[in-house]
Every structure is written in structure tokens, then in C-alpha cells.
Amino acid sequence: MTELLSEIISILVAGISGIATGIGGGLTDLVQAIFFTTAEGGGQQLSVFGGLVVVFAGISLAIGLSRWVVNWLTSLGN
């Protein structure tokens, strides 16, 4: 009985590992297709969309941190 249960568990784990590997590889390909382009000489560089995402993420981070600091400074008088 133990051998049968062990075999069932190994089959399930192998199936889950295969699915996870496939999903991870697919997500990696998707992100590389969206954010990177192949430059001359075989290197990769950030695509226009990727650059815009980085710029707007930086602006959002700067505004969020500025609001946090201002709220913290204004709360010191309370």
C-alpha cells in the first residue's frame, strides 16, 4: 500500500512540476516579448513600452514618497 501511495504522489508531483515549468517559461517569453527588443549586435534593450512603464513607475513612486513625507511632516505638530 505504501508503494502505491508513493507512486501516486510522485506522479502528481511530476505533473505539477511540469505545469509550473511550462507556465514559468510562457510568462518569461511574454515579458521578454513585451519589454525587450533585440538590438544590433545581438544584445537586448528596453522597448519603448518598457521605457514608458519605467518612467511612469518612477513618477508614481516619487509622488507617493513625496506625499508620505509631507503627511509625516505635517503630523509632527499634532
Coordinates of N, CA and C in Angstrom, one line a residue:
M1 N 0.8 -1.2 0.0 CA 0.0 0.0 0.0 C 0.9 1.3 0.0
T2 N 2.0 1.2 0.7 CA 2.9 2.4 0.8 C 3.5 2.6 -0.5
E3 N 3.9 1.6 -1.3 CA 4.5 1.8 -2.6 C 3.5 2.4 -3.6
L4 N 2.2 2.0 -3.5 CA 1.2 2.5 -4.4 C 1.0 4.0 -4.1
L5 N 0.9 4.3 -2.8 CA 0.7 5.7 -2.4 C 1.9 6.6 -2.8
S6 N 3.1 6.1 -2.7 CA 4.3 6.8 -3.1 C 4.3 7.0 -4.6
E7 N 3.9 6.0 -5.3 CA 3.9 6.2 -6.8 C 2.8 7.2 -7.2
I8 N 1.7 7.2 -6.6 CA 0.7 8.2 -6.9 C 1.2 9.6 -6.6
I9 N 1.8 9.8 -5.5 CA 2.4 11.1 -5.1 C 3.5 11.6 -6.1
S10 N 4.3 10.7 -6.5 CA 5.4 11.0 -7.4 C 4.8 11.4 -8.8
I11 N 3.7 10.8 -9.2 CA 3.1 11.1 -10.5 C 2.5 12.5 -10.4
L12 N 1.8 12.8 -9.2 CA 1.2 14.1 -9.1 C 2.2 15.2 -9.0
V13 N 3.3 15.0 -8.3 CA 4.4 16.0 -8.1 C 5.0 16.3 -9.5
A14 N 5.2 15.2 -10.3 CA 5.8 15.4 -11.6 C 4.9 16.2 -12.5
G15 N 3.6 15.9 -12.4 CA 2.6 16.7 -13.2 C 2.6 18.1 -12.9
I16 N 2.6 18.4 -11.6 CA 2.5 19.8 -11.1 C 3.8 20.5 -11.5
S17 N 4.9 19.8 -11.3 CA 6.2 20.5 -11.7 C 6.3 20.8 -13.2
G18 N 5.8 19.9 -14.0 CA 5.7 20.1 -15.5 C 4.9 21.3 -15.8
I19 N 3.7 21.4 -15.2 CA 2.8 22.5 -15.5 C 3.4 23.8 -15.0
A20 N 4.0 23.8 -13.8 CA 4.7 25.1 -13.3 C 5.8 25.5 -14.2
T21 N 6.6 24.5 -14.7 CA 7.7 24.9 -15.6 C 7.2 25.5 -16.9
G22 N 6.1 24.9 -17.4 CA 5.5 25.5 -18.7 C 5.0 26.9 -18.5
I23 N 4.3 27.1 -17.4 CA 3.7 28.4 -17.1 C 4.8 29.4 -16.9
G24 N 5.9 29.1 -16.1 CA 7.0 30.0 -15.9 C 7.7 30.3 -17.2
G25 N 7.9 29.3 -18.1 CA 8.5 29.6 -19.4 C 7.7 30.5 -20.3
G26 N 6.4 30.3 -20.2 CA 5.5 31.1 -21.0 C 5.4 32.5 -20.5
L27 N 5.4 32.7 -19.2 CA 5.5 34.1 -18.7 C 6.8 34.8 -19.0
T28 N 7.9 34.1 -18.9 CA 9.2 34.7 -19.3 C 9.2 35.1 -20.7
D29 N 8.7 34.3 -21.6 CA 8.6 34.7 -23.0 C 7.7 35.9 -23.2
L30 N 6.6 35.9 -22.5 CA 5.7 37.0 -22.7 C 6.3 38.3 -22.2
V31 N 7.0 38.3 -21.1 CA 7.6 39.5 -20.6 C 8.7 40.0 -21.5
Q32 N 9.5 39.1 -22.0 CA 10.6 39.4 -22.9 C 10.1 40.0 -24.2
A33 N 9.0 39.5 -24.7 CA 8.4 40.0 -25.9 C 7.8 41.4 -25.7
I34 N 7.3 41.7 -24.6 CA 6.7 43.0 -24.3 C 7.7 44.0 -24.0
F35 N 8.7 43.7 -23.2 CA 9.6 44.7 -22.6 C 11.0 44.8 -23.3
F36 N 11.4 43.9 -24.1 CA 12.7 43.9 -24.6 C 12.6 43.7 -26.2
T37 N 13.6 44.4 -26.8 CA 13.8 44.3 -28.3 C 15.2 43.9 -28.5
T38 N 15.5 43.2 -29.6 CA 16.8 42.8 -29.9 C 17.5 43.9 -30.6
A39 N 18.7 44.3 -30.1 CA 19.4 45.4 -30.7 C 20.4 44.9 -31.7
E40 N 21.1 45.8 -32.4 CA 22.1 45.4 -33.3 C 23.3 44.8 -32.5
G41 N 23.8 43.7 -33.0 CA 24.9 43.0 -32.4 C 24.4 41.9 -31.5
G42 N 23.1 41.7 -31.4 CA 22.5 40.5 -30.7 C 22.2 40.8 -29.3
G43 N 22.4 42.1 -28.8 CA 22.1 42.4 -27.4 C 20.6 42.7 -27.3
Q44 N 20.1 42.9 -26.1 CA 18.7 43.3 -25.8 C 18.7 44.6 -25.2
Q45 N 17.7 45.4 -25.6 CA 17.5 46.7 -25.0 C 16.0 46.8 -24.6
L46 N 15.7 47.8 -23.8 CA 14.3 48.0 -23.3 C 13.5 48.6 -24.5
S47 N 12.3 48.0 -24.7 CA 11.4 48.5 -25.7 C 10.8 49.9 -25.3
V48 N 10.1 50.5 -26.3 CA 9.5 51.8 -26.0 C 8.5 51.6 -24.9
F49 N 7.6 50.6 -25.0 CA 6.6 50.3 -24.0 C 7.3 50.1 -22.6
G50 N 8.4 49.3 -22.6 CA 9.1 49.1 -21.3 C 9.6 50.4 -20.7
G51 N 10.2 51.2 -21.6 CA 10.7 52.5 -21.1 C 9.6 53.4 -20.5
L52 N 8.4 53.4 -21.2 CA 7.3 54.2 -20.7 C 6.8 53.7 -19.3
V53 N 6.8 52.4 -19.2 CA 6.4 51.8 -17.9 C 7.4 52.2 -16.8
V54 N 8.6 52.2 -17.1 CA 9.7 52.5 -16.1 C 9.5 54.0 -15.7
V55 N 9.3 54.9 -16.7 CA 9.2 56.3 -16.5 C 8.0 56.6 -15.6
F56 N 6.8 56.0 -16.0 CA 5.6 56.3 -15.2 C 5.7 55.6 -13.8
A57 N 6.3 54.5 -13.7 CA 6.5 53.9 -12.4 C 7.4 54.8 -11.5
G58 N 8.4 55.4 -12.1 CA 9.3 56.3 -11.3 C 8.6 57.5 -10.9
I59 N 7.7 58.1 -11.8 CA 6.9 59.3 -11.4 C 6.0 58.9 -10.3
S60 N 5.3 57.8 -10.4 CA 4.4 57.3 -9.4 C 5.1 57.1 -8.0
L61 N 6.2 56.5 -8.1 CA 7.0 56.3 -6.8 C 7.4 57.6 -6.2
A62 N 7.9 58.6 -7.0 CA 8.3 59.9 -6.5 C 7.1 60.6 -5.9
I63 N 6.0 60.6 -6.5 CA 4.8 61.3 -5.9 C 4.3 60.6 -4.7
G64 N 4.3 59.3 -4.7 CA 3.9 58.5 -3.5 C 4.8 58.8 -2.3
L65 N 6.1 58.8 -2.5 CA 7.1 59.0 -1.4 C 7.0 60.5 -1.0
S66 N 6.8 61.4 -1.9 CA 6.6 62.8 -1.5 C 5.4 63.0 -0.6
R67 N 4.3 62.4 -1.0 CA 3.1 62.5 -0.2 C 3.3 61.9 1.2
W68 N 4.0 60.8 1.2 CA 4.3 60.1 2.5 C 5.1 61.0 3.4
V69 N 6.1 61.7 2.9 CA 7.0 62.6 3.7 C 6.2 63.8 4.1
V70 N 5.4 64.4 3.2 CA 4.6 65.6 3.6 C 3.6 65.2 4.7
N71 N 2.9 64.1 4.6 CA 2.0 63.7 5.6 C 2.7 63.4 6.9
W72 N 3.9 62.8 6.9 CA 4.6 62.6 8.1 C 5.1 63.9 8.7
L73 N 5.5 64.8 7.9 CA 6.0 66.1 8.5 C 4.8 66.9 9.1
T74 N 3.6 66.9 8.4 CA 2.5 67.6 8.9 C 1.9 67.0 10.2
S75 N 2.2 65.7 10.3 CA 1.6 65.0 11.5 C 2.5 65.3 12.8
L76 N 3.7 65.9 12.6 CA 4.6 66.1 13.7 C 4.0 67.2 14.7
G77 N 3.2 68.1 14.2 CA 2.6 69.1 15.0 C 1.4 68.7 15.8
N78 N 0.9 67.5 15.6 CA -0.3 67.0 16.3 C 0.1 66.5 17.7

